Amino acid sequence: MKLLPRIYPITDASISGLSHAEQVKLLIEGGARFIQIREKKASSRKFFLDTREAVAIARQKGAKIIINDRVDIAFAINADGVHLGQEDIPPRYARKLLGDEAIIGYSTHSVRQAIEALKMPIDYISIGPIFATKTKENPDPAVGLEGIKAVRKVIGSFPLVAIGGINLENAKLVFEAGADCVAVISAIVSEPSRIAERMAMFNSIQK
């Protein structure tokens, strides 16, 4: 894997009330070096301008930016990669467009999907939601800690990111279940004045 941090923050403008560029700046202040930008509501133009600014900030600080879903935006702003879901463009086409050096992640929600993902040109698999989450309008059923263990068993040492309902209280359990990394949205960005602080608190978790 090119780079997989223990803590993988994801921006959300609706939850934080801040632009993605502002969130990226605060996350980096808190120690983030690998950030996913996630946007479901803004226009393509607004998202493009915001992510372009975010990438410029990240480049100055040596951080990497991954774009959720939008391969076109990732390509246009020269992001470090893209994270794709089950309903997005297949990873093989994203790889053709973004190139061999791009980081491509892929969401799975079951052991079967994780096994299928191993055949794809991706760099990491995410599994979730681990716990109940409110950041998606129609979330898949929670897989729990046992879901992490089951996926880890079938994918071996392939990089695994856990996502969904993870907070400071349960993150250590997620690591113990077999995740290499935890992806976090609400528990970091829901209080905009504390984003840097919360990021630093997550980074202090002992695996």
CSV table of C-alpha atoms in Angstrom, one decimal:
chain,number,residue,atom,x,y,z
A,1,MET,CA,0.0,0.0,0.0
A,2,LYS,CA,1.3,3.4,-0.9
A,3,LEU,CA,0.1,5.0,2.3
A,4,LEU,CA,-2.6,4.0,4.7
A,5,PRO,CA,-2.8,6.0,8.0
A,6,ARG,CA,-4.3,4.6,11.2
A,7,ILE,CA,-6.8,7.5,11.3
A,8,TYR,CA,-8.5,8.4,8.0
A,9,PRO,CA,-10.7,11.6,8.4
A,10,ILE,CA,-13.4,12.3,5.9
A,11,THR,CA,-14.8,15.8,5.3
A,12,ASP,CA,-18.5,16.6,5.2
A,13,ALA,CA,-19.7,20.2,4.6
A,14,SER,CA,-23.3,19.5,5.7
A,15,ILE,CA,-22.2,18.2,9.1
A,16,SER,CA,-19.4,20.7,9.8
A,17,GLY,CA,-20.8,23.8,8.1
A,18,LEU,CA,-17.3,24.5,6.7
A,19,SER,CA,-16.0,24.3,3.2
A,20,HIS,CA,-13.9,21.2,2.4
A,21,ALA,CA,-10.8,23.4,2.1
A,22,GLU,CA,-11.4,24.8,5.6
A,23,GLN,CA,-11.9,21.3,7.0
A,24,VAL,CA,-8.7,20.1,5.3
A,25,LYS,CA,-6.7,22.9,6.9
A,26,LEU,CA,-8.0,22.1,10.4
A,27,LEU,CA,-7.5,18.4,9.9
A,28,ILE,CA,-3.9,18.9,8.9
A,29,GLU,CA,-3.4,21.1,11.9
A,30,GLY,CA,-4.6,18.2,14.0
A,31,GLY,CA,-2.1,15.8,12.4
A,32,ALA,CA,-4.0,14.3,9.4
A,33,ARG,CA,-1.9,13.4,6.4
A,34,PHE,CA,-4.4,11.4,4.4
A,35,ILE,CA,-7.9,12.9,3.9
A,36,GLN,CA,-11.0,12.0,2.0
A,37,ILE,CA,-13.2,14.7,0.7
A,38,ARG,CA,-16.9,13.6,0.5
A,39,GLU,CA,-19.7,15.7,-1.0
A,40,LYS,CA,-23.2,14.6,-1.9
A,41,LYS,CA,-25.0,17.9,-2.4
A,42,ALA,CA,-22.9,20.7,-3.9
A,43,SER,CA,-22.8,21.5,-7.6
A,44,SER,CA,-20.0,20.1,-9.7
A,45,ARG,CA,-18.5,23.6,-10.1
A,46,LYS,CA,-18.6,24.4,-6.5
A,47,PHE,CA,-17.1,21.1,-5.5
A,48,PHE,CA,-14.4,21.5,-8.1
A,49,LEU,CA,-13.4,24.9,-6.8
A,50,ASP,CA,-13.5,23.8,-3.2
A,51,THR,CA,-11.5,20.6,-3.7
A,52,ARG,CA,-8.9,22.4,-5.9
A,53,GLU,CA,-8.3,24.8,-3.0
A,54,ALA,CA,-8.1,21.8,-0.6
A,55,VAL,CA,-5.5,20.1,-2.7
A,56,ALA,CA,-3.4,23.2,-2.8
A,57,ILE,CA,-3.5,23.4,1.0
A,58,ALA,CA,-2.6,19.7,1.3
A,59,ARG,CA,0.3,19.9,-1.1
A,60,GLN,CA,1.9,22.7,1.0
A,61,LYS,CA,1.7,20.4,4.0
A,62,GLY,CA,2.6,17.1,2.5
A,63,ALA,CA,-0.9,15.6,2.9
A,64,LYS,CA,-2.7,13.4,0.5
A,65,ILE,CA,-6.3,14.1,-0.7
A,66,ILE,CA,-8.7,11.3,-1.8
A,67,ILE,CA,-12.0,12.2,-3.5
A,68,ASN,CA,-15.1,10.3,-2.7
A,69,ASP,CA,-17.0,8.9,-5.8
A,70,ARG,CA,-16.1,11.6,-8.3
A,71,VAL,CA,-13.4,10.3,-10.6
A,72,ASP,CA,-13.8,13.3,-12.8
A,73,ILE,CA,-13.1,15.8,-10.0
A,74,ALA,CA,-10.2,13.7,-8.8
A,75,PHE,CA,-8.7,13.8,-12.3
A,76,ALA,CA,-9.4,17.5,-12.9
A,77,ILE,CA,-7.7,18.6,-9.7
A,78,ASN,CA,-4.9,16.1,-9.8
A,79,ALA,CA,-5.9,14.6,-6.4
A,80,ASP,CA,-4.0,11.7,-5.0
A,81,GLY,CA,-6.8,9.2,-5.6
A,82,VAL,CA,-10.4,8.3,-5.3
A,83,HIS,CA,-12.6,6.2,-3.1
A,84,LEU,CA,-15.4,4.3,-4.9
A,85,GLY,CA,-18.6,2.7,-3.7
A,86,GLN,CA,-20.5,-0.3,-5.0
A,87,GLU,CA,-22.6,1.9,-7.3
A,88,ASP,CA,-19.8,4.1,-8.7
A,89,ILE,CA,-17.7,3.7,-11.8
A,90,PRO,CA,-15.8,0.3,-11.7
A,91,PRO,CA,-12.3,0.6,-10.3
A,92,ARG,CA,-10.7,-0.7,-13.5
A,93,TYR,CA,-12.0,2.4,-15.4
A,94,ALA,CA,-10.9,4.7,-12.6
A,95,ARG,CA,-7.4,3.2,-12.8
A,96,LYS,CA,-7.2,3.7,-16.6
A,97,LEU,CA,-8.1,7.4,-16.1
A,98,LEU,CA,-6.1,8.2,-13.0
A,99,GLY,CA,-3.0,6.1,-13.7
A,100,ASP,CA,-1.0,3.5,-11.8
A,101,GLU,CA,0.2,5.9,-9.0
A,102,ALA,CA,-3.3,6.9,-8.0
A,103,ILE,CA,-4.7,5.5,-4.7
A,104,ILE,CA,-8.0,3.8,-5.2
A,105,GLY,CA,-10.1,2.6,-2.4
A,106,TYR,CA,-13.3,0.5,-2.6
A,107,SER,CA,-16.3,0.2,-0.3
A,108,THR,CA,-17.6,-3.2,0.7
A,109,HIS,CA,-20.4,-4.3,3.0
A,110,SER,CA,-20.0,-8.0,3.2
A,111,VAL,CA,-17.5,-10.9,3.0
A,112,ARG,CA,-18.7,-11.7,-0.6
A,113,GLN,CA,-18.1,-8.1,-1.8
A,114,ALA,CA,-14.6,-8.1,-0.1
A,115,ILE,CA,-13.6,-11.2,-1.9
A,116,GLU,CA,-14.8,-9.7,-5.2
A,117,ALA,CA,-12.9,-6.5,-4.5
A,118,LEU,CA,-9.6,-8.4,-4.3
A,119,LYS,CA,-9.8,-9.0,-8.0
A,120,MET,CA,-9.9,-5.3,-8.7
A,121,PRO,CA,-7.1,-2.8,-9.3
A,122,ILE,CA,-7.4,-1.1,-5.9
A,123,ASP,CA,-5.1,-0.3,-3.0
A,124,TYR,CA,-7.4,-0.8,-0.1
A,125,ILE,CA,-10.8,-2.2,0.9
A,126,SER,CA,-13.2,-0.5,3.3
A,127,ILE,CA,-15.8,-2.4,5.3
A,128,GLY,CA,-18.8,-0.9,6.9
A,129,PRO,CA,-20.8,0.4,8.4
A,130,ILE,CA,-19.3,-1.1,11.5
A,131,PHE,CA,-21.8,0.6,13.8
A,132,ALA,CA,-25.0,2.5,13.2
A,133,THR,CA,-24.3,5.8,11.3
A,134,LYS,CA,-26.2,8.9,10.3
A,135,THR,CA,-23.8,10.1,7.7
A,136,LYS,CA,-25.5,8.2,4.9
A,137,GLU,CA,-29.2,8.5,4.0
A,138,ASN,CA,-29.7,4.8,3.3
A,139,PRO,CA,-26.9,3.0,5.1
A,140,ASP,CA,-26.3,-0.7,4.6
A,141,PRO,CA,-26.9,-2.9,7.8
A,142,ALA,CA,-24.1,-2.6,10.4
A,143,VAL,CA,-21.6,-5.4,10.2
A,144,GLY,CA,-20.2,-5.0,13.7
A,145,LEU,CA,-16.8,-6.1,14.9
A,146,GLU,CA,-17.5,-9.6,13.8
A,147,GLY,CA,-17.8,-8.3,10.2
A,148,ILE,CA,-14.3,-6.9,10.4
A,149,LYS,CA,-13.0,-10.2,11.7
A,150,ALA,CA,-14.7,-12.1,8.9
A,151,VAL,CA,-13.4,-9.8,6.2
A,152,ARG,CA,-9.9,-9.8,7.6
A,153,LYS,CA,-9.9,-13.6,7.5
A,154,VAL,CA,-10.7,-13.8,3.8
A,155,ILE,CA,-8.5,-10.9,2.6
A,156,GLY,CA,-5.4,-11.8,4.5
A,157,SER,CA,-2.9,-8.9,4.8
A,158,PHE,CA,-4.7,-6.7,2.2
A,159,PRO,CA,-5.1,-3.1,3.6
A,160,LEU,CA,-8.5,-2.8,5.4
A,161,VAL,CA,-10.3,0.4,6.4
A,162,ALA,CA,-13.2,0.3,8.8
A,163,ILE,CA,-15.9,2.9,8.6
A,164,GLY,CA,-19.3,3.8,10.1
A,165,GLY,CA,-20.2,5.0,13.6
A,166,ILE,CA,-16.6,4.9,14.8
A,167,ASN,CA,-15.7,7.2,17.7
A,168,LEU,CA,-13.1,7.7,20.4
A,169,GLU,CA,-14.8,5.2,22.6
A,170,ASN,CA,-14.9,2.3,20.2
A,171,ALA,CA,-12.0,2.9,17.8
A,172,LYS,CA,-9.6,0.7,19.8
A,173,LEU,CA,-12.0,-2.2,19.5
A,174,VAL,CA,-12.1,-1.7,15.8
A,175,PHE,CA,-8.4,-2.0,15.5
A,176,GLU,CA,-8.4,-5.1,17.7
A,177,ALA,CA,-10.9,-6.7,15.4
A,178,GLY,CA,-8.5,-6.5,12.5
A,179,ALA,CA,-8.8,-3.1,10.9
A,180,ASP,CA,-5.6,-1.4,9.7
A,181,CYS,CA,-7.2,2.0,9.7
A,182,VAL,CA,-10.4,3.7,10.9
A,183,ALA,CA,-12.3,6.2,8.8
A,184,VAL,CA,-14.1,8.9,10.7
A,185,ILE,CA,-16.5,11.6,9.8
A,186,SER,CA,-19.0,12.9,12.5
A,187,ALA,CA,-16.8,12.2,15.5
A,188,ILE,CA,-14.2,14.6,14.1
A,189,VAL,CA,-16.0,17.2,12.0
A,190,SER,CA,-19.3,17.6,13.8
A,191,GLU,CA,-17.9,20.3,16.0
A,192,PRO,CA,-16.1,22.7,13.7
A,193,SER,CA,-14.3,24.6,16.4
A,194,ARG,CA,-12.7,21.3,17.6
A,195,ILE,CA,-11.8,19.6,14.4
A,196,ALA,CA,-8.0,20.0,14.9
A,197,GLU,CA,-8.4,18.9,18.5
A,198,ARG,CA,-10.5,15.9,17.7
A,199,MET,CA,-8.2,14.8,15.0
A,200,ALA,CA,-5.2,14.9,17.4
A,201,MET,CA,-7.2,12.9,20.0
A,202,PHE,CA,-7.9,10.2,17.4
A,203,ASN,CA,-4.2,10.1,16.4
A,204,SER,CA,-3.3,9.6,20.1
A,205,ILE,CA,-5.2,6.3,20.2
A,206,GLN,CA,-2.9,3.4,20.9
A,207,LYS,CA,-3.5,0.5,18.5
